[in-house]
PDB file of C-alpha atoms and ligand atoms in Angstrom:
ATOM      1  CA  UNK A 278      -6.978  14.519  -1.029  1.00  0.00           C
ATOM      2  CA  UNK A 279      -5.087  12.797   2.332  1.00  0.00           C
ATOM      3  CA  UNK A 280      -1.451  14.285   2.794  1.00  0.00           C
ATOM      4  CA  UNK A 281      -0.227  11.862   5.300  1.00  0.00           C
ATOM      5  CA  UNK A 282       2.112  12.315   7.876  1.00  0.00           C
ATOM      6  CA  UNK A 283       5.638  11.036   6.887  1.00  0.00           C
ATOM      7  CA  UNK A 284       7.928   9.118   9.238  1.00  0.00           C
ATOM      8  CA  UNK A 285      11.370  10.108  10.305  1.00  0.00           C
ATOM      9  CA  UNK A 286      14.405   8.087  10.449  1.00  0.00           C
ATOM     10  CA  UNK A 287      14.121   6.689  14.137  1.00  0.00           C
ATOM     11  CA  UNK A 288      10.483   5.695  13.526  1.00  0.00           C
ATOM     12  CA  UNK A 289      10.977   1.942  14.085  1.00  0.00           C
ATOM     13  CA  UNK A 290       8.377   0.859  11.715  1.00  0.00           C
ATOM     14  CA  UNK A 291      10.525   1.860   8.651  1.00  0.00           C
ATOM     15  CA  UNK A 292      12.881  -0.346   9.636  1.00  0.00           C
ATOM     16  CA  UNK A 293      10.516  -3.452   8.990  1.00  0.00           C
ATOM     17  CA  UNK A 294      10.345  -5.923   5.886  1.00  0.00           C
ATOM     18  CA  UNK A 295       7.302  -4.954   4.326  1.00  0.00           C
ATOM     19  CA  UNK A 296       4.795  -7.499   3.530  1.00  0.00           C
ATOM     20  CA  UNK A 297       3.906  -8.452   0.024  1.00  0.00           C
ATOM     21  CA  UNK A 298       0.011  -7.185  -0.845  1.00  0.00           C
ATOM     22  CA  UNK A 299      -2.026 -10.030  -1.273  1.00  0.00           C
ATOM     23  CA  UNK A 300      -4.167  -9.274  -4.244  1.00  0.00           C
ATOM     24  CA  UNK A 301      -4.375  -6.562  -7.041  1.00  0.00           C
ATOM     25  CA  UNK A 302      -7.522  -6.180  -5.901  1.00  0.00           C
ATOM     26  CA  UNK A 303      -7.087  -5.889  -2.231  1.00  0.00           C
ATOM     27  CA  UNK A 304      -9.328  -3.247  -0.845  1.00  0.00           C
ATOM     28  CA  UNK A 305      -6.908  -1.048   0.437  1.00  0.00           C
ATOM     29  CA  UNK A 306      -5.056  -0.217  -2.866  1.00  0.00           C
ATOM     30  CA  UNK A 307      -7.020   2.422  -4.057  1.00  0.00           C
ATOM     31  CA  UNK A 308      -6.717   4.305  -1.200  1.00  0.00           C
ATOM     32  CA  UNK A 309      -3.185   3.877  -0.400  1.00  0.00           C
ATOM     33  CA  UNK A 310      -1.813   4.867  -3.896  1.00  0.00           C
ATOM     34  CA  UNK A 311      -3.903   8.028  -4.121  1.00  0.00           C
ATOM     35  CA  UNK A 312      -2.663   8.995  -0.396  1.00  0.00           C
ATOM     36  CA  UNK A 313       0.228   8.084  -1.426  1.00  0.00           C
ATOM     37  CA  UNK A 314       0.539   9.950  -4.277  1.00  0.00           C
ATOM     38  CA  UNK A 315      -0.643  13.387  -2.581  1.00  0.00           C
ATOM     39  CA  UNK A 316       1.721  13.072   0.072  1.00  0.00           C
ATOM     40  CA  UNK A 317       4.200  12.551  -2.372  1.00  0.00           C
ATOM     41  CA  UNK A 318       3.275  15.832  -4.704  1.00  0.00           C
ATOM     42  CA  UNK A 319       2.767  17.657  -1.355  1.00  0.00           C
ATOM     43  CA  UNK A 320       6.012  16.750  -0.123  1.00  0.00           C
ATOM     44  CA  UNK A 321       8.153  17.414  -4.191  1.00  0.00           C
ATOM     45  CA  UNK A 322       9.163  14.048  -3.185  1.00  0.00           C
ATOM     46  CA  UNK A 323      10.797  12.276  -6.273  1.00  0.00           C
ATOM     47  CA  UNK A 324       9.438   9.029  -5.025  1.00  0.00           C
ATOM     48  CA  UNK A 325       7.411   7.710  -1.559  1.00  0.00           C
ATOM     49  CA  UNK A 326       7.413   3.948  -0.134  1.00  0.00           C
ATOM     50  CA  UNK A 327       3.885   2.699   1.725  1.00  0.00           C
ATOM     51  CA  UNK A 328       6.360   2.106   5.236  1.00  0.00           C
ATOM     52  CA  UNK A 329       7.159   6.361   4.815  1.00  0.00           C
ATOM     53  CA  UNK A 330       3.436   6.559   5.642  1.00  0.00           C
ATOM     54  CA  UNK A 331       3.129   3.736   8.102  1.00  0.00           C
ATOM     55  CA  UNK A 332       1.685   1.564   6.095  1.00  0.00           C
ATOM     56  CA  UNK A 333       3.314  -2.018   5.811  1.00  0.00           C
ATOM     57  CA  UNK A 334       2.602  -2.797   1.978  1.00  0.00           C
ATOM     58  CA  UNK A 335       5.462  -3.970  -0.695  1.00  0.00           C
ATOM     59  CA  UNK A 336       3.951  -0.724  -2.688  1.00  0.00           C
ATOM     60  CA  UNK A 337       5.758   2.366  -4.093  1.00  0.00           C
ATOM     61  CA  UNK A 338       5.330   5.537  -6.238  1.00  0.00           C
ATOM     62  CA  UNK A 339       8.027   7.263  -7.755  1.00  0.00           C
ATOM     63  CA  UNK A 340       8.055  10.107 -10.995  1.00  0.00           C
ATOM     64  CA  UNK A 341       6.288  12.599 -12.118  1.00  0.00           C
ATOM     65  CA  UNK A 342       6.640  12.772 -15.775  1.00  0.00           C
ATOM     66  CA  UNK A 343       8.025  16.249 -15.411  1.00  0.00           C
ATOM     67  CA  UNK A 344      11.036  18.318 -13.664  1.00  0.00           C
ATOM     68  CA  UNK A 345      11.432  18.053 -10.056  1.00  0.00           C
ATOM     69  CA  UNK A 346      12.468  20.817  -8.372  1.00  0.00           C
ATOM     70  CA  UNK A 347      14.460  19.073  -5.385  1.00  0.00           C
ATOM     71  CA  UNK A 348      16.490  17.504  -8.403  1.00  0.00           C
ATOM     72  CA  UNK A 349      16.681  20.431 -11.019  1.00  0.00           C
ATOM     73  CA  UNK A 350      19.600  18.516 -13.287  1.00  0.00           C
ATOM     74  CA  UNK A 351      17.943  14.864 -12.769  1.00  0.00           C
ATOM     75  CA  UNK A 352      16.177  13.139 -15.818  1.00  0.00           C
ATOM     76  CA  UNK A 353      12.229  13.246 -16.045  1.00  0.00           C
ATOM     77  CA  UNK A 354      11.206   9.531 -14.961  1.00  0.00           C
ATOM     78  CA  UNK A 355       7.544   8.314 -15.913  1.00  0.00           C
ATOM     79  CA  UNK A 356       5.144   8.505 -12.862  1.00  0.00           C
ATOM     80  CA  UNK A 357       4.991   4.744 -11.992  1.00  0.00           C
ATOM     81  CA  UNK A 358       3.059   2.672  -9.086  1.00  0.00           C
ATOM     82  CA  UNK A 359       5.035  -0.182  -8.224  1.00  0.00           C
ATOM     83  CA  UNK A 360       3.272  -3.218  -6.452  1.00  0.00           C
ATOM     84  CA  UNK A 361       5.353  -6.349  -5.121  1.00  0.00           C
ATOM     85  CA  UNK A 362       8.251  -4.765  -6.908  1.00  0.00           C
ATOM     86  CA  UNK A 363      11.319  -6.816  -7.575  1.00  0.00           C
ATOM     87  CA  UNK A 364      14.887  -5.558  -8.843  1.00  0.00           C
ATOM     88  CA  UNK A 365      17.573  -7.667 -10.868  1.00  0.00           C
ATOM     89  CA  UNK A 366      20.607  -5.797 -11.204  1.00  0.00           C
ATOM     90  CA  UNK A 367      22.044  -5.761 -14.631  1.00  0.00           C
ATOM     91  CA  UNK A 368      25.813  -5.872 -14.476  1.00  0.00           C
ATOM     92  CA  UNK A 369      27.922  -5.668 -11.812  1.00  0.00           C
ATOM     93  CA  UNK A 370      28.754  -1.240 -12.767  1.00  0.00           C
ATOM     94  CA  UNK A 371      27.860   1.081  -9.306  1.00  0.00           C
ATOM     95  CA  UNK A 372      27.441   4.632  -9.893  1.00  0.00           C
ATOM     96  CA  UNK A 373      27.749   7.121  -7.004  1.00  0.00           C
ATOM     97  CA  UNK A 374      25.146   9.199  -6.637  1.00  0.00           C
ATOM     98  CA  UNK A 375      24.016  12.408  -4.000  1.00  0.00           C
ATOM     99  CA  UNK A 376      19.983  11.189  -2.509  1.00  0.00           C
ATOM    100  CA  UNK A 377      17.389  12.788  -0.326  1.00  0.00           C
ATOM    101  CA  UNK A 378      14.945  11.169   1.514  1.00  0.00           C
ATOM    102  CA  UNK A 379      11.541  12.755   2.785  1.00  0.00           C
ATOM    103  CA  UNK A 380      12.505  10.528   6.162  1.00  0.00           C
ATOM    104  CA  UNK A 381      15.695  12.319   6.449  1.00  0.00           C
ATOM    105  CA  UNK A 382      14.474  15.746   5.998  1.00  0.00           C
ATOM    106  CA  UNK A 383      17.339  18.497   5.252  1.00  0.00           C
ATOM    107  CA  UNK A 384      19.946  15.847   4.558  1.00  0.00           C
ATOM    108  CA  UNK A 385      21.533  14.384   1.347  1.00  0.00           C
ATOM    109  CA  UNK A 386      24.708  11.781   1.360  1.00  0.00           C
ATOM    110  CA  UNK A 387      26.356  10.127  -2.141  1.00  0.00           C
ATOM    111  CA  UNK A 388      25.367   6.561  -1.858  1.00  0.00           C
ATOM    112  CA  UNK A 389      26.441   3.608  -4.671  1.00  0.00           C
ATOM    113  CA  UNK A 390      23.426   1.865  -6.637  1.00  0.00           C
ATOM    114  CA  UNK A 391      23.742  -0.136  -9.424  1.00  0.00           C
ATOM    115  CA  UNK A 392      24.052   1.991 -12.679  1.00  0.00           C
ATOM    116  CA  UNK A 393      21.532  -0.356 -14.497  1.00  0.00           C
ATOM    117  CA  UNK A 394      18.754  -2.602 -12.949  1.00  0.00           C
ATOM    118  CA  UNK A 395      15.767  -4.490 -14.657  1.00  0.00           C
ATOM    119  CA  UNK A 396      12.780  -3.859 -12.630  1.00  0.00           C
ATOM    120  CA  UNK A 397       9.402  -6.398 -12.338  1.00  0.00           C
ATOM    121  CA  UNK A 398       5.697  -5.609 -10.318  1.00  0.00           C
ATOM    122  CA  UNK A 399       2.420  -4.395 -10.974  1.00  0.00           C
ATOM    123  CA  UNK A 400       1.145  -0.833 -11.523  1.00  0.00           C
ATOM    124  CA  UNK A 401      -1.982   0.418 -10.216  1.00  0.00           C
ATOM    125  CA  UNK A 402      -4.346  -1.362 -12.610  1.00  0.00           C
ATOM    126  CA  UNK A 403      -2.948  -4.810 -12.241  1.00  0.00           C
ATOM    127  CA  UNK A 404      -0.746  -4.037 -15.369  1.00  0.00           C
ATOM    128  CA  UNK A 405       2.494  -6.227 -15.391  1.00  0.00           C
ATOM    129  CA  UNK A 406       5.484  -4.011 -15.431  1.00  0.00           C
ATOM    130  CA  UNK A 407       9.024  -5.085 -16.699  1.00  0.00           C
ATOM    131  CA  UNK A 408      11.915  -1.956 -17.697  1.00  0.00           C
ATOM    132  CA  UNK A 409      15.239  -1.933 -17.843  1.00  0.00           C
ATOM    133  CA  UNK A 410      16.324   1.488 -16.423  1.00  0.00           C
ATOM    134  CA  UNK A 411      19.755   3.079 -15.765  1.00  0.00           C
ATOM    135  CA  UNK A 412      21.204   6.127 -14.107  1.00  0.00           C
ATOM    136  CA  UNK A 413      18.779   8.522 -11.719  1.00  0.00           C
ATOM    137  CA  UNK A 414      15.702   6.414 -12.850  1.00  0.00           C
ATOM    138  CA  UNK A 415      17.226   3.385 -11.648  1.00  0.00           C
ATOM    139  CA  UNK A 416      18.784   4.860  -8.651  1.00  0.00           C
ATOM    140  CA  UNK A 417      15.137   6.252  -7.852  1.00  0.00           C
ATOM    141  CA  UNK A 418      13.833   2.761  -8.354  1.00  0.00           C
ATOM    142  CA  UNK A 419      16.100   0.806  -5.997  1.00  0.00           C
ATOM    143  CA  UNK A 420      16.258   3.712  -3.288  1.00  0.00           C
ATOM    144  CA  UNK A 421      12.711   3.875  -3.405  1.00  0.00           C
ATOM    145  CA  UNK A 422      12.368  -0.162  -3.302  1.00  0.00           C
ATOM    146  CA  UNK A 423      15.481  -0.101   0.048  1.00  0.00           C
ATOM    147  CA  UNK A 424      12.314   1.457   2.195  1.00  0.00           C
ATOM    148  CA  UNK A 425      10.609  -1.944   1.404  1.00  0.00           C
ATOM    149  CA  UNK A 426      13.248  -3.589   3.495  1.00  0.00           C
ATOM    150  CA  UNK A 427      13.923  -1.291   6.033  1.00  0.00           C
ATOM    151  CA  UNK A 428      16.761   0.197   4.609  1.00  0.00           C
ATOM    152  CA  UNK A 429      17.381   4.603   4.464  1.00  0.00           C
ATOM    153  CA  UNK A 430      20.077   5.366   2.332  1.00  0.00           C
ATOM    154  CA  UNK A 431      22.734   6.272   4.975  1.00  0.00           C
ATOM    155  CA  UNK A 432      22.591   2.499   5.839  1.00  0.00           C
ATOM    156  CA  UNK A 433      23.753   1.841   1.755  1.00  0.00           C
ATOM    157  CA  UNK A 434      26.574   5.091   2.317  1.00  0.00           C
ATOM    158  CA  UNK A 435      30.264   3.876   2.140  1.00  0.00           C
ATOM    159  CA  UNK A 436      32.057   6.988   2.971  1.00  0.00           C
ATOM    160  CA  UNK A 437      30.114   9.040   5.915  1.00  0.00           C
ATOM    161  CA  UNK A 438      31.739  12.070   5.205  1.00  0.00           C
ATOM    162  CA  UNK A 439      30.006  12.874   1.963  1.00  0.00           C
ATOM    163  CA  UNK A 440      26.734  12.777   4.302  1.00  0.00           C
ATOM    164  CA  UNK A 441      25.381  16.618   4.960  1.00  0.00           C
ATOM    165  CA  UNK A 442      22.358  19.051   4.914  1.00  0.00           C
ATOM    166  CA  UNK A 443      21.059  20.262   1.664  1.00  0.00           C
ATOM    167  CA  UNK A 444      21.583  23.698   2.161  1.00  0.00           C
ATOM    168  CA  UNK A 445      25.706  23.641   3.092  1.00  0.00           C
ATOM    169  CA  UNK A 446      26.003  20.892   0.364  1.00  0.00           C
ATOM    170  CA  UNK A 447      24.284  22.724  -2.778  1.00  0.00           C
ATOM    171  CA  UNK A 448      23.858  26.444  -1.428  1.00  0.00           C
ATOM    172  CA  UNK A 449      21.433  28.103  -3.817  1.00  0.00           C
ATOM    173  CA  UNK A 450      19.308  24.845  -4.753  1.00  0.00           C
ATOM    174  CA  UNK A 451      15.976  25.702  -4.383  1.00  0.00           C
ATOM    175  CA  UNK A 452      14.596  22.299  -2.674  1.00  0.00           C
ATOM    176  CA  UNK A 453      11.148  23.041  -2.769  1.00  0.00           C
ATOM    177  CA  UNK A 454       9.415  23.003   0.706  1.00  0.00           C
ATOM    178  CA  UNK A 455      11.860  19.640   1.904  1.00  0.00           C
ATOM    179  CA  UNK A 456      13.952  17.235   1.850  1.00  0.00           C
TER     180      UNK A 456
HETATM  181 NI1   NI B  62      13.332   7.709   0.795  1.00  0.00          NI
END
């Protein structure tokens, strides 16, 4: 059990393009997805990128197969590992949406995704993944995927105004220990 340290917005090494991990098999996977995957339950994060951890891997986690209490009303989205992932938007439809980020702790903003993607990579035992996805699982999927190329989701925000901290935004919400 390894709860890593999470990086803030600032932190110039989540602004870098991640690189793709060489093999299925590299050494480093096994460790990485379970660390990983406790910082992730540690943190009720609805998803964590490798760069949010410092580590400079095309990998990401997202799900939990049940309720998550930082996004009471959202969907339940399978718990996936995503290796080399790659996105295809399906239709041109965007779909505002209000996000967190565990790198921009107390803050949420409405930011556009596409309303339906396809989504390609490998899970964590070298099992090819294709699904097509729409609403919160997708937006999980390609906010989740932005951290790959050094992108937070205030840099995908159109209107600036609707950016603000949990706790004036949705008084009440219980958001678990972050944001
Ligand atoms: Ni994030």
């Amino acid at each position: 059990m390894t709860v890593r340290t999470l990086l803030k917005m600032g932190d110039p090494r989540l602004l870098r393009v991640a690189q793709p991990v060489p093999s299925l098999s590299a050494d480093f996977l096994p460790q990485l997805l379970q660390d990983l995957l406790d910082t992730m339950v540690a943190a009720h994060g609805a998803g964590l990128a490798a760069p949010q951890i410092g580590e400079d891997w095309q990998v990401v986690i997202f799900g939990s197969g049940q309720p998550n209490p930082r996004y009471p009303d959202a969907p339940v989205v399978p718990y996936t590992v995503l290796i080399n992932p790659v996105i295809e938007p399906l239709g041109d439809a965007m779909e505002d949406g209000w996000e967190g980020c565990l790198s921009v702790p107390g803050l949420r903003g409405l930011v556009p995704r596409y309303r339906r993607i396809r989504y390609t990579g490998w899970g964590a035992h070298g099992e090819h993944i294709e699904r097509e996805v729409e609403g919160f699982h997708a937006r999980v999927v390609q906010h989740e995927c932005d951290h790959l190329l050094g992108r937070l989701y205030p840099t995908r925000m159109t209107d600036l105004t609707r950016l603000g901290y949990t706790d004036v935004l949705f008084p009440g919400l219980d958001a678990g220990e972050d944001d």
